[in-house]
Coordinates of C-alpha atoms in Angstrom, one line a residue:
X236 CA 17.9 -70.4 2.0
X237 CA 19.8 -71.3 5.3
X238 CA 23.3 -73.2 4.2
X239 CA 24.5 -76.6 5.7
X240 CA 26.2 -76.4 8.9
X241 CA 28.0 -78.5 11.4
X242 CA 27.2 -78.6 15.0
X243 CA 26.8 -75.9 17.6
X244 CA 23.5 -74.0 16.1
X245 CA 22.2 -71.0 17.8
X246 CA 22.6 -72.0 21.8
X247 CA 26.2 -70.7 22.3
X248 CA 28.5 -67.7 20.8
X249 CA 30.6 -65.1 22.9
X250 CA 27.6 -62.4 21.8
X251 CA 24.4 -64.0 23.0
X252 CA 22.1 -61.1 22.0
X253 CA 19.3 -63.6 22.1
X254 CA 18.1 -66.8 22.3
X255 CA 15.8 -68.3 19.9
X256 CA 13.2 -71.3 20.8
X257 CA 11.2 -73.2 18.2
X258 CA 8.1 -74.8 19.1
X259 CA 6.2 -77.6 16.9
X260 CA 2.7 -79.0 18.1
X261 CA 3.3 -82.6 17.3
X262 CA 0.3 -83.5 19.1
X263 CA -1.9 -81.0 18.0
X264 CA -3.3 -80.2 21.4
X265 CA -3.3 -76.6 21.3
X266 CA 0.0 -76.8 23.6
X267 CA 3.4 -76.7 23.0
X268 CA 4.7 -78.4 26.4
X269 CA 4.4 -82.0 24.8
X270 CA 7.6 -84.4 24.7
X271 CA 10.3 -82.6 21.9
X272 CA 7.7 -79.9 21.6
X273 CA 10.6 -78.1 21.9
X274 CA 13.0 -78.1 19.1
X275 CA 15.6 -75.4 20.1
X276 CA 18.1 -77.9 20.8
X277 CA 18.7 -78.9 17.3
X278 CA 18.3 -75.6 15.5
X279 CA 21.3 -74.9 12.8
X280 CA 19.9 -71.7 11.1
X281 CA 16.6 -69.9 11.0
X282 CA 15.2 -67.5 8.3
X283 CA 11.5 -66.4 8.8
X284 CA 9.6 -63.7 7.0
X285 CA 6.4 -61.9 6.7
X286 CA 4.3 -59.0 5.1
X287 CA 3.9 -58.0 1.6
X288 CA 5.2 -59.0 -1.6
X289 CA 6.8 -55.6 -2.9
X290 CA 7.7 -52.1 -0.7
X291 CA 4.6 -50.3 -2.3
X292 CA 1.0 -50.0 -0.3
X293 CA -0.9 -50.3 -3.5
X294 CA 1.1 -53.1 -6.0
X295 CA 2.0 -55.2 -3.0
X296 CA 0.2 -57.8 -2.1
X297 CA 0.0 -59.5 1.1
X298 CA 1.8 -62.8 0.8
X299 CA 2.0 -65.9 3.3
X300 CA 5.0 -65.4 5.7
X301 CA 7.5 -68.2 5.8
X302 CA 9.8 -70.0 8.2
X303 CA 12.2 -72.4 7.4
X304 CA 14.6 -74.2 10.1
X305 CA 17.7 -76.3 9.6
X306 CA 17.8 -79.1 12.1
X307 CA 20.5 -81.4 13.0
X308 CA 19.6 -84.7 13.1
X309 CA 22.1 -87.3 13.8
X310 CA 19.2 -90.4 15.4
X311 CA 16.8 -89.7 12.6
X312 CA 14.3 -88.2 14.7
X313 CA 12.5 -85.5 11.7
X314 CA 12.5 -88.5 8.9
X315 CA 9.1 -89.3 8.7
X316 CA 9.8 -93.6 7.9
X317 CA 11.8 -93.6 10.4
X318 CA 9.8 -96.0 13.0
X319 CA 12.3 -95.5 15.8
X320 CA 11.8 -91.7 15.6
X321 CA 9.7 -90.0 19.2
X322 CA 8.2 -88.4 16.5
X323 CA 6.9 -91.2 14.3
X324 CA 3.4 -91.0 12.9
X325 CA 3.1 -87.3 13.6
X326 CA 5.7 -86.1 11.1
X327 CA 2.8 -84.2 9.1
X328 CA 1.6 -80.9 7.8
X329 CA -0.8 -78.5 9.8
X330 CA 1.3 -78.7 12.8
X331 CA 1.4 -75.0 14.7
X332 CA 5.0 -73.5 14.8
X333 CA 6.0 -71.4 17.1
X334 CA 9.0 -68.8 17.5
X335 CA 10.1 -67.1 20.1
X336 CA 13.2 -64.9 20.7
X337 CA 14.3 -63.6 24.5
X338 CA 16.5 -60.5 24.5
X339 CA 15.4 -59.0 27.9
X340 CA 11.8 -60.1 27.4
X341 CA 10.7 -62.9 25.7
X342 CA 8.4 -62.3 22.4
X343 CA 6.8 -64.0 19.9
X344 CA 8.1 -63.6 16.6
X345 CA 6.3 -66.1 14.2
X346 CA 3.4 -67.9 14.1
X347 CA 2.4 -70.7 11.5
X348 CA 2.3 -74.5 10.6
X349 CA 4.5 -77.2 9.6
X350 CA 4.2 -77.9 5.9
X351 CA 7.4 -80.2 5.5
X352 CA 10.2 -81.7 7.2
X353 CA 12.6 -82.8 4.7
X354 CA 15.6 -85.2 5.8
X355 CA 19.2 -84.1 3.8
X356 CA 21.6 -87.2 5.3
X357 CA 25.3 -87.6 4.2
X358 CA 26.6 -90.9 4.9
X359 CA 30.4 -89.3 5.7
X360 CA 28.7 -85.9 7.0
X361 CA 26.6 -84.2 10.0
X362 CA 22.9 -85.4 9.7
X363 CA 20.5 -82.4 8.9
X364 CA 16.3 -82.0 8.6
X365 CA 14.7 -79.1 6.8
X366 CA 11.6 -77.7 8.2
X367 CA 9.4 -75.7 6.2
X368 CA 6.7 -73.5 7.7
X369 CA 4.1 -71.0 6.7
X370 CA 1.8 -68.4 8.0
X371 CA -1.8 -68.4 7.9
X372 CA -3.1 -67.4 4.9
X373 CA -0.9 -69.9 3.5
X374 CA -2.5 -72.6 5.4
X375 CA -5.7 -71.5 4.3
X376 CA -4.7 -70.8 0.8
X377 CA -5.6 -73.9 -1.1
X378 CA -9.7 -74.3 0.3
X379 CA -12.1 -72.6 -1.5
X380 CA -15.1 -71.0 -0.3
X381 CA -18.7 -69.8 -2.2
X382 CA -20.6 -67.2 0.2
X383 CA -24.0 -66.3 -1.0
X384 CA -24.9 -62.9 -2.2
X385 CA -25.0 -60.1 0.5
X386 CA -26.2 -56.5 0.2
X387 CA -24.5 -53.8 2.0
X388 CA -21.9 -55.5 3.7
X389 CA -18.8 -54.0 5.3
X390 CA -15.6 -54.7 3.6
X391 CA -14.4 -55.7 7.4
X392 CA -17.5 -58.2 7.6
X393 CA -17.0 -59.5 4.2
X394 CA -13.8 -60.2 5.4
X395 CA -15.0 -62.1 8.7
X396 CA -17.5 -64.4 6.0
X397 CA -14.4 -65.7 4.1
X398 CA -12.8 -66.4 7.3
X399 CA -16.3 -68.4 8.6
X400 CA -16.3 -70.4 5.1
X401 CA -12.6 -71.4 5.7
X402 CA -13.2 -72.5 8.9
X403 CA -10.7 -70.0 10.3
X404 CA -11.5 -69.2 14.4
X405 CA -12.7 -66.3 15.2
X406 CA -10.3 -65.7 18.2
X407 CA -7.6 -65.7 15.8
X408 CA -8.4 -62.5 13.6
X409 CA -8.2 -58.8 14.3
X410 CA -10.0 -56.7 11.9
X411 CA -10.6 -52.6 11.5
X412 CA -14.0 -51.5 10.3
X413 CA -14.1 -51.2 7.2
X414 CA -14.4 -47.6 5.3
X415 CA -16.3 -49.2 2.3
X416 CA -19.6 -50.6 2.6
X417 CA -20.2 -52.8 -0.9
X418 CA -23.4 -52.6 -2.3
X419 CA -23.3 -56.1 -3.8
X420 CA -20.8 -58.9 -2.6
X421 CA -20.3 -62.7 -2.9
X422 CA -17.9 -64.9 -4.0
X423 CA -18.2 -68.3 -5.8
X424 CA -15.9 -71.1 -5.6
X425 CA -12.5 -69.1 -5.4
X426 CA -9.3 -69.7 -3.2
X427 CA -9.3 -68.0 0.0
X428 CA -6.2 -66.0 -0.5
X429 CA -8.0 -64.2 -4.1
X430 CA -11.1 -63.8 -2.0
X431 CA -9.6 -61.9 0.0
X432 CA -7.6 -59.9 -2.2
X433 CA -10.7 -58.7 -3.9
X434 CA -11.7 -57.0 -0.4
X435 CA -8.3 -55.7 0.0
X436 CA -8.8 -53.8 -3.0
X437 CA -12.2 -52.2 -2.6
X438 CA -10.9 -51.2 0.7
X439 CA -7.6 -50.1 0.0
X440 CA -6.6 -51.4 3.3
X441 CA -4.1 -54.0 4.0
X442 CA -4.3 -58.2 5.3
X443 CA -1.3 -59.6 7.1
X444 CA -0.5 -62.2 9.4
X445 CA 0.0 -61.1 12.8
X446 CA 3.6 -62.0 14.9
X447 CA 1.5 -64.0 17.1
X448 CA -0.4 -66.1 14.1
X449 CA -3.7 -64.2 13.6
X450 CA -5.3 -62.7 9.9
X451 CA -5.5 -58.9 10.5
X452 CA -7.3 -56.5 8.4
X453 CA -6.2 -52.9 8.3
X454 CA -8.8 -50.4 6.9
X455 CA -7.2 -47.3 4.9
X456 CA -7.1 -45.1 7.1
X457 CA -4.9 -47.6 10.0
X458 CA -1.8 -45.8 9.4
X459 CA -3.1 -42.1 9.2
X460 CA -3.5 -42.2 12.9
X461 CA -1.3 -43.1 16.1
X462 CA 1.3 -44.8 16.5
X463 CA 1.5 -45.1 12.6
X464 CA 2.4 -40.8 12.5
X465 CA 5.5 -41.1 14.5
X466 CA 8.6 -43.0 13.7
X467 CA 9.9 -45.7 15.9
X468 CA 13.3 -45.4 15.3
X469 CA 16.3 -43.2 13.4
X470 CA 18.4 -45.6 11.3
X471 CA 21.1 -43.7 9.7
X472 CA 24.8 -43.6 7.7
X473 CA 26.3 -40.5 10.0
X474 CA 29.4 -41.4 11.3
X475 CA 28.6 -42.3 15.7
X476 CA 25.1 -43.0 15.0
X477 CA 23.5 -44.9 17.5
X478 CA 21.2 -46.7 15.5
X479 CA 22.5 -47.7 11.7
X480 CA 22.4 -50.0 9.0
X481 CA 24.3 -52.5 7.4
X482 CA 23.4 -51.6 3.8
X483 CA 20.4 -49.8 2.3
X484 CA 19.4 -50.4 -1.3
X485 CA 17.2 -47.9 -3.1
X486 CA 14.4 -49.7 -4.9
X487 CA 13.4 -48.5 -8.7
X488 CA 10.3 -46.0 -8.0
X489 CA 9.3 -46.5 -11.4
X490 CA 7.1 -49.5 -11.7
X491 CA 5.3 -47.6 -8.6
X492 CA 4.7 -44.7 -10.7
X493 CA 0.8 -44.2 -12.0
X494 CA -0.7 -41.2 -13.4
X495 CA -3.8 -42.6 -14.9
X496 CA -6.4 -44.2 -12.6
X497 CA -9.6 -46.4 -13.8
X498 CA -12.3 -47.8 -11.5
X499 CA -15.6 -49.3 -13.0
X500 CA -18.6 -49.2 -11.1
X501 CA -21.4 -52.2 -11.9
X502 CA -25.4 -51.0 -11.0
X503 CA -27.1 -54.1 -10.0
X504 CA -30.9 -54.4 -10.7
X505 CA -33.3 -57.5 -9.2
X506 CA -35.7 -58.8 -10.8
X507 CA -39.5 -61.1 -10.1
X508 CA -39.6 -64.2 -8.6
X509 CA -39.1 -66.4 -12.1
X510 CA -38.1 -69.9 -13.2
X511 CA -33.5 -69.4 -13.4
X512 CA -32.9 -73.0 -14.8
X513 CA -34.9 -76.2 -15.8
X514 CA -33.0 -80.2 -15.7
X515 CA -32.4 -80.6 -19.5
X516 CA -32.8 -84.4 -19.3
X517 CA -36.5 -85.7 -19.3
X518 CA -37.9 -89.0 -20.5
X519 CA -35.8 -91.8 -21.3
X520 CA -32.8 -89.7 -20.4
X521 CA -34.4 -88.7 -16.8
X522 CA -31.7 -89.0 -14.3
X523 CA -32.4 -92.1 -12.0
X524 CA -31.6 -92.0 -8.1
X525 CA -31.5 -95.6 -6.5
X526 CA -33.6 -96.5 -3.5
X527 CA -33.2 -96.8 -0.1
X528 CA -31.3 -93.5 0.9
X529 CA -29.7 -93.7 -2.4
X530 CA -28.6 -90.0 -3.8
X531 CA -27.7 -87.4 -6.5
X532 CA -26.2 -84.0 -6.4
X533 CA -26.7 -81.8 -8.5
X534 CA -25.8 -78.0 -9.5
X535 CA -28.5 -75.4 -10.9
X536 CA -26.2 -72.4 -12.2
X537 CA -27.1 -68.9 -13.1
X538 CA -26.7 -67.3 -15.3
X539 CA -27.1 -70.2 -18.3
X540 CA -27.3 -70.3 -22.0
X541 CA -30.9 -69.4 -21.9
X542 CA -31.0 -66.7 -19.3
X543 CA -31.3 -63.1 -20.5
X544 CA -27.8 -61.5 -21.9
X545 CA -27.5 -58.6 -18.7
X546 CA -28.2 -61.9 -16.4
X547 CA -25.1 -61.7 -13.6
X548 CA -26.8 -63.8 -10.1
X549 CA -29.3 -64.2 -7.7
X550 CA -30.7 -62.4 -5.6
X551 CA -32.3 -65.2 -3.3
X552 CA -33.3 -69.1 -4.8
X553 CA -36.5 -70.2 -3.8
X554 CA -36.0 -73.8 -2.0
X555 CA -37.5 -76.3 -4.3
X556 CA -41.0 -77.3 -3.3
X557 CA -42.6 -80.5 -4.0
X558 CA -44.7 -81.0 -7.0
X559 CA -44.2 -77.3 -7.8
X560 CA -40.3 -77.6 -8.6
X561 CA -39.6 -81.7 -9.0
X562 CA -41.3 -84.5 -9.9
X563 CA -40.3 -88.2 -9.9
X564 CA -41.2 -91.4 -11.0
X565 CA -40.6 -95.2 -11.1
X566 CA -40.8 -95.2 -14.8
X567 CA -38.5 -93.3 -16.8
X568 CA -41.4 -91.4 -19.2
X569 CA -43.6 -90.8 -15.8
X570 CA -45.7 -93.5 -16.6
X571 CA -45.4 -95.8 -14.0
X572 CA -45.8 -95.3 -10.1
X573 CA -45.7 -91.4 -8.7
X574 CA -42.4 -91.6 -6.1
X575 CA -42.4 -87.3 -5.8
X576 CA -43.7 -88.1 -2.2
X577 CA -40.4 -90.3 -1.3
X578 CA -38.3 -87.7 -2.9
X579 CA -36.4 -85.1 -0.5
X580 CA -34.5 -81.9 -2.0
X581 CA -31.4 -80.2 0.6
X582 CA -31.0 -77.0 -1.1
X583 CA -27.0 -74.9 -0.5
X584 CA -27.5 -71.7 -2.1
X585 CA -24.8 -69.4 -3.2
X586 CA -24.5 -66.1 -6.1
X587 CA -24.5 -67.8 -9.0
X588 CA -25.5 -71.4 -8.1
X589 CA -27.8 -73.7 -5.8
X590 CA -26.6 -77.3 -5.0
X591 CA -29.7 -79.9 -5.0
X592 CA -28.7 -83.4 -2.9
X593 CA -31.7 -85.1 -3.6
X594 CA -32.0 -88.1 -1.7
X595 CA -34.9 -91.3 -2.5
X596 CA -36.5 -92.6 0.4
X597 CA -38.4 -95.3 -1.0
X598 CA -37.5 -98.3 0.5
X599 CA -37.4 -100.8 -2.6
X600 CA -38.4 -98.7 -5.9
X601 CA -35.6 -96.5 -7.9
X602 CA -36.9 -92.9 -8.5
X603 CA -36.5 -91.4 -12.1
X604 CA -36.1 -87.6 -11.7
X605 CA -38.8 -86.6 -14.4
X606 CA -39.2 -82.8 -13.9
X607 CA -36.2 -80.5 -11.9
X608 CA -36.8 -76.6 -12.2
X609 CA -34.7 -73.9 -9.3
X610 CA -36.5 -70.7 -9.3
X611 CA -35.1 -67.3 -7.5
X612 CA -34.9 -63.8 -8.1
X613 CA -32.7 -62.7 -10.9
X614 CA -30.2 -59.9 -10.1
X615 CA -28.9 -57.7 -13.6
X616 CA -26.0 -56.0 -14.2
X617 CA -27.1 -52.6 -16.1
X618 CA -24.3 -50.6 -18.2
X619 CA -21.3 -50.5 -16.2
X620 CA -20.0 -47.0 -15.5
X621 CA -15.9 -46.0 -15.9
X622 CA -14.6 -44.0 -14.1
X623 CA -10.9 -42.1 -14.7
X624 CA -8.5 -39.7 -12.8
X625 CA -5.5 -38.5 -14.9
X626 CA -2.3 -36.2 -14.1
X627 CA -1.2 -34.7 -17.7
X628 CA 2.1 -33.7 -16.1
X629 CA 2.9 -36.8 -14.8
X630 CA 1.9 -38.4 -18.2
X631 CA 4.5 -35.7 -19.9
X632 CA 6.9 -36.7 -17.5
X633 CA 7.2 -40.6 -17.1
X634 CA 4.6 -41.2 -20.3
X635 CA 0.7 -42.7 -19.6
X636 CA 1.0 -45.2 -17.3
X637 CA -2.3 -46.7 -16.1
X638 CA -2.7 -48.7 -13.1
X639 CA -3.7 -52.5 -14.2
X640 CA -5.5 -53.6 -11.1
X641 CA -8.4 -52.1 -10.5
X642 CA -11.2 -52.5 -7.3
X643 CA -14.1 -55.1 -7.9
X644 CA -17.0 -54.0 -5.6
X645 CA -16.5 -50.1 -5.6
X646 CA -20.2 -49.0 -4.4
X647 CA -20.8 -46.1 -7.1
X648 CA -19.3 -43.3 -9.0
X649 CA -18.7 -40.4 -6.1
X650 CA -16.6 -43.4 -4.4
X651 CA -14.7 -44.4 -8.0
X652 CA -14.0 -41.3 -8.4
X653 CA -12.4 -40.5 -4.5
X654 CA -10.8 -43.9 -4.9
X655 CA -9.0 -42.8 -8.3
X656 CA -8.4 -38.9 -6.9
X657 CA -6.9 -40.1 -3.8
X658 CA -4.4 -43.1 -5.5
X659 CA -3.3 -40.5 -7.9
X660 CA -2.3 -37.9 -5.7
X661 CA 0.4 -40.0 -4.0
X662 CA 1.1 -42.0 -7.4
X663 CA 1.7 -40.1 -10.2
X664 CA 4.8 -38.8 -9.0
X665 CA 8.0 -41.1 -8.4
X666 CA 8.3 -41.3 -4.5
X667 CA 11.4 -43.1 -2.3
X668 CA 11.4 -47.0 -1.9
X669 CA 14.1 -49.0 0.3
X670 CA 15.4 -52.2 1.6
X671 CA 17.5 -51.8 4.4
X672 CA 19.3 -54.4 6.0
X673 CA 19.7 -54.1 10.6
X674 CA 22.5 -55.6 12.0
X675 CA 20.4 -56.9 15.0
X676 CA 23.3 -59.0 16.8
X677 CA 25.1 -55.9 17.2
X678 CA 24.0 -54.7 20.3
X679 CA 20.8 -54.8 22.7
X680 CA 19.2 -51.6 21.2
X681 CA 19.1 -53.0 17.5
X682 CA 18.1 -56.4 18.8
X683 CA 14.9 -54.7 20.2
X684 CA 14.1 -52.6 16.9
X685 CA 14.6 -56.1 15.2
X686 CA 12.3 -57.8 17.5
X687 CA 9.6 -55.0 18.3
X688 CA 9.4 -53.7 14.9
X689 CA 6.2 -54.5 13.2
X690 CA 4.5 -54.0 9.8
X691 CA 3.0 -51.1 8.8
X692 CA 5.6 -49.2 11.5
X693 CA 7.5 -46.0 10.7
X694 CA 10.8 -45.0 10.8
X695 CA 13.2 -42.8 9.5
X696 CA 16.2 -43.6 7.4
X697 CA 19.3 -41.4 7.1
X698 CA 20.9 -41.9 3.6
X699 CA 22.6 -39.2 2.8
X700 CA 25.9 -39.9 3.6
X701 CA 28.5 -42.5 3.1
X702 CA 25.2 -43.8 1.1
X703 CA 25.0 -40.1 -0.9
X704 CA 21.0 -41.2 -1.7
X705 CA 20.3 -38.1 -0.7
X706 CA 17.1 -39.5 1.9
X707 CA 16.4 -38.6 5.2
X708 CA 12.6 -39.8 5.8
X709 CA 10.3 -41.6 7.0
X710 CA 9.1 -44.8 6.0
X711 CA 6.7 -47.9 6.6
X712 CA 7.8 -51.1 7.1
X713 CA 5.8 -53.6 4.5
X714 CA 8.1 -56.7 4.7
X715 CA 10.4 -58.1 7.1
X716 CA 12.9 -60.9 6.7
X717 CA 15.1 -62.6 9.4
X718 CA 18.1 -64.6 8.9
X719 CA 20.1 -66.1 11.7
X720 CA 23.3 -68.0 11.6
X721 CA 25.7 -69.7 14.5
X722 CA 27.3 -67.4 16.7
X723 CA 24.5 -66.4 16.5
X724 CA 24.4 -63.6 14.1
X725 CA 20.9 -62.6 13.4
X726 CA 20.5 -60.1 10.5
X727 CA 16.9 -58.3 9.3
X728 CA 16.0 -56.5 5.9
X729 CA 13.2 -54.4 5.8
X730 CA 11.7 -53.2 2.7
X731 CA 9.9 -49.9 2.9
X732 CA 7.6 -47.5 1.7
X733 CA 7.6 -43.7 2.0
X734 CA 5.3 -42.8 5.0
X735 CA 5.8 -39.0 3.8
X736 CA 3.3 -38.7 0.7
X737 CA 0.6 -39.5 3.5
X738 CA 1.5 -36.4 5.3
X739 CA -1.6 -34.0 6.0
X740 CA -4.6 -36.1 5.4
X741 CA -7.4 -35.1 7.3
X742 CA -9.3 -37.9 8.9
X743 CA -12.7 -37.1 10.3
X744 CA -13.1 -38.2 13.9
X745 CA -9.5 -38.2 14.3
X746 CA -7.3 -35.5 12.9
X747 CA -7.6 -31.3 14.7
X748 CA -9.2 -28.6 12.2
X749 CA -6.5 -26.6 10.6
X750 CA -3.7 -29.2 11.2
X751 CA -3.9 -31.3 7.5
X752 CA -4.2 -30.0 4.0
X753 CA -6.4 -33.0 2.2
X754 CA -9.0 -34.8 2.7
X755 CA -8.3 -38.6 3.6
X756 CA -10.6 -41.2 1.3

């Protein structure tokens, strides 16, 4: 984490590669030309990060990216009590961040919002704020969203229907078509971010937050095609290399190594319009809902303790029809006046669930919920099919090591079974994994790589000299982190994955007859 400085921050230095502005929408209009918009001025340190959690395509994880900022603050203007502060009152979380650096041309870098500004004063010392930012998916990662049951959906539009539910705007995505169409898909009351992740896996693609603040989704095939085939940039340990690097780390391949794939495939089966779940609470114990607009929600959930044992969700619920599905009643035991005509059912429906707000219109007499049935069509889950790839050799070599995470919604066996051929053919055999770290403020031509560089880009490292790692390959950026410091000195560590195991897959539409050797999934 940026260290405690003293005054100066990142505005002066005798080798201005850069500059570096820092843009908070206090207002929240969409702009960022409001009054101290601007923050630039009081920037200390920045560190900023994006992409996934680990070097490898298939264990890492796309991760919120992160920004944090130390600020001086000698009037008080980031503590959030303070009532003398410009910023007063709108001190608060959800504010967009900006970040953009100008070496030549000006580019955005980052793209997030505020969660915290946290004051650090010393009574004898220089005054300081903490701001804490993150990307996208880390705004979004604490709602949850239910999306009913859809059939033959597009991982990419699967993708787009957790964005809707979030709220998240459509402007600010860019999504590839997805290679897997799922033959059965919903999700019920889970967090965005794991939502997600259950596409990213049935795709094996990739979600990241874009420099400029979007949600991307890359299919698995993004980075068999151009510009993902041709390295960006040479980074290397020769002695008079143009381009280098300030250290290189080699990561352990081990935990990457898997020789023994599993995928299980789940045939779904729907069933006759039937009766999925009755109100357990009649007579005296009939739920009451109050008069005059007064209401009740309640859930009907499938599958339940009486629904058939290879029950899994719905297919479609039948909104609840009068007489048919309710029935109410001023009197508990539905002896006394017939109120089913004042009653009015709002139906939500999701996979395994339908919400009932049912609302009393009578204007004076309290309606006792005598009768409360949700009817639908059932969907089973017949004998689910396993499927495996295994590489004996690889099992000799580095013992059985089974890969712990497989896909959800896999469509059926022939695509299990290219999904657990394909992983295992780059996996089973230990492969090159680095973190480099680019000494950007060096000159104009690292500054550019630093700043231009992108996930999911290739380029080569040279480690086979002073470094004796013996590599000279290319790789994929899957992670960058920034870290600049007065002067200013602004440093970058890439961690990468080898881009050379996916050498020579064929992809249809795209790659020439006779110039790859396998088959892309």
């Amino acid at each position: 984490h940026p260290g405690r400085q003293t005054p100066g921050g990142l505005r002066g230095g005798h080798r201005l590669m850069a500059t570096y502005t820092l843009y908070v929408d206090w207002n929240k209009d969409g702009t960022f030309t409001g009054t101290n918009e601007d923050v630039s001025a009081d920037v200390l340190e920045l560190e900023w990060e994006r992409g996934r959690d680990r070097a490898s395509q298939l264990t890492g994880r796309f991760i919120s990216g992160k920004l944090e900022a130390l600020l001086k603050d000698t009037t008080g203007k980031y503590a959030s009590f303070n009532s003398a502060s410009p910023l007063y009152g709108s001190l608060l979380p959800g504010r967009k961040v900006k970040l953009d650096v100008t070496s030549g041309t000006t580019r955005t870098v980052w793209t997030g919002f505020l969660e915290r500004i946290e004051p650090q004063p010393e009574i004898k010392d220089f005054q300081v704020a903490r701001l804490t930012a993150f990307g996208p998916l880390g705004y979004l990662s604490q709602k949850q969203v239910s999306v009913p049951m859809s059939t033959s959906i597009r991982t990419d539009n699967a993708v787009g229907t957790v964005l809707d539910q979030a709220g998240w705007p459509a402007a600010d995505r860019s999504l590839d078509a997805g290679k897997t169409t799922m033959t059965r898909w919903w999700t019920e009351r889970r967090d965005v971010v794991n939502a997600l992740r259950e596409i990213e896996l049935t795709e094996a693609g990739f979600l990241l937050e874009t420099k400029d603040g979007k949600i991307a989704f890359e299919n698995r095939h993004h980075r068999l095609v151009e510009p993902h085939l041709t390295s960006q940039g040479t980074f290397s340990d020769a002695s008079g290399a143009s381009l280098t690097y300030r250290e290189a780390q080699q990561i352990d391949p081990l935990p990457f190594v898997f020789n023994i794939f599993e995928a299980q495939v789940r045939i779904f089966s729907v069933g006759s319009l039937a009766v999925l779940w009755t109100h357990p609470e009649t007579g005296a114990n009939s739920p009451l809902v109050r008069h005059a607009g007064g209401s009740i929600t309640l859930w009907a959930n499938y599958p339940n303790p009486d629904s058939p044992t290879d029950a899994f969700s719905v297919d479609a619920w039948t909104t609840p029809v009068v007489t048919t599905d309710y029935l109410a009643n001023s009197a508990s035991d539905g002896g006394g006046t017939n109120l089913t005509s004042s009653i009015s059912v709002a139906a939500t429906k999701f996979a395994n669930a339908m919400k009932l707000v049912i609302t009393n219109n009578h204007a004076t007499l309290g309606a006792y919920l005598t009768f409360l049935q949700a009817r639908g069509t059932p969907v089973t889950q017949a004998d689910p099919v396993r499927v495996e790839a295994e590489d004996t050799p690889s099992g000799t070599a580095y013992g059985e090591r089974t890969y712990p995470q497989p896909p959800e919604w896999l469509p059926n066996t022939d695509e299990a079974q290219d999904w657990a051929d394909w992983h295992l053919s780059i996996y089973k055999d230990a492969i090159p994994f680095m973190e480099v770290a680019i000494p950007a403020s060096r000159d104009t031509a690292h500054m550019a790589h630093a700043l231009d560089r992108d996930i999911g880009d290739r380029v080569r490292i040279v480690a086979n000299n002073r470094a004796k790692l013996g590599i000279n390959r290319d790789f994929y950026i899957e992670a960058e982190r920034h870290r600049v410091t007065p002067g200013p000195l602004h440093e970058v560590w890439w961690m990468l994955s080898d881009a050379e195991e996916f050498l020579n897959f064929w992809v249809l539409n795209t790659s020439a007859l006779g110039t790859s050797t396998k088959l892309a999934y």
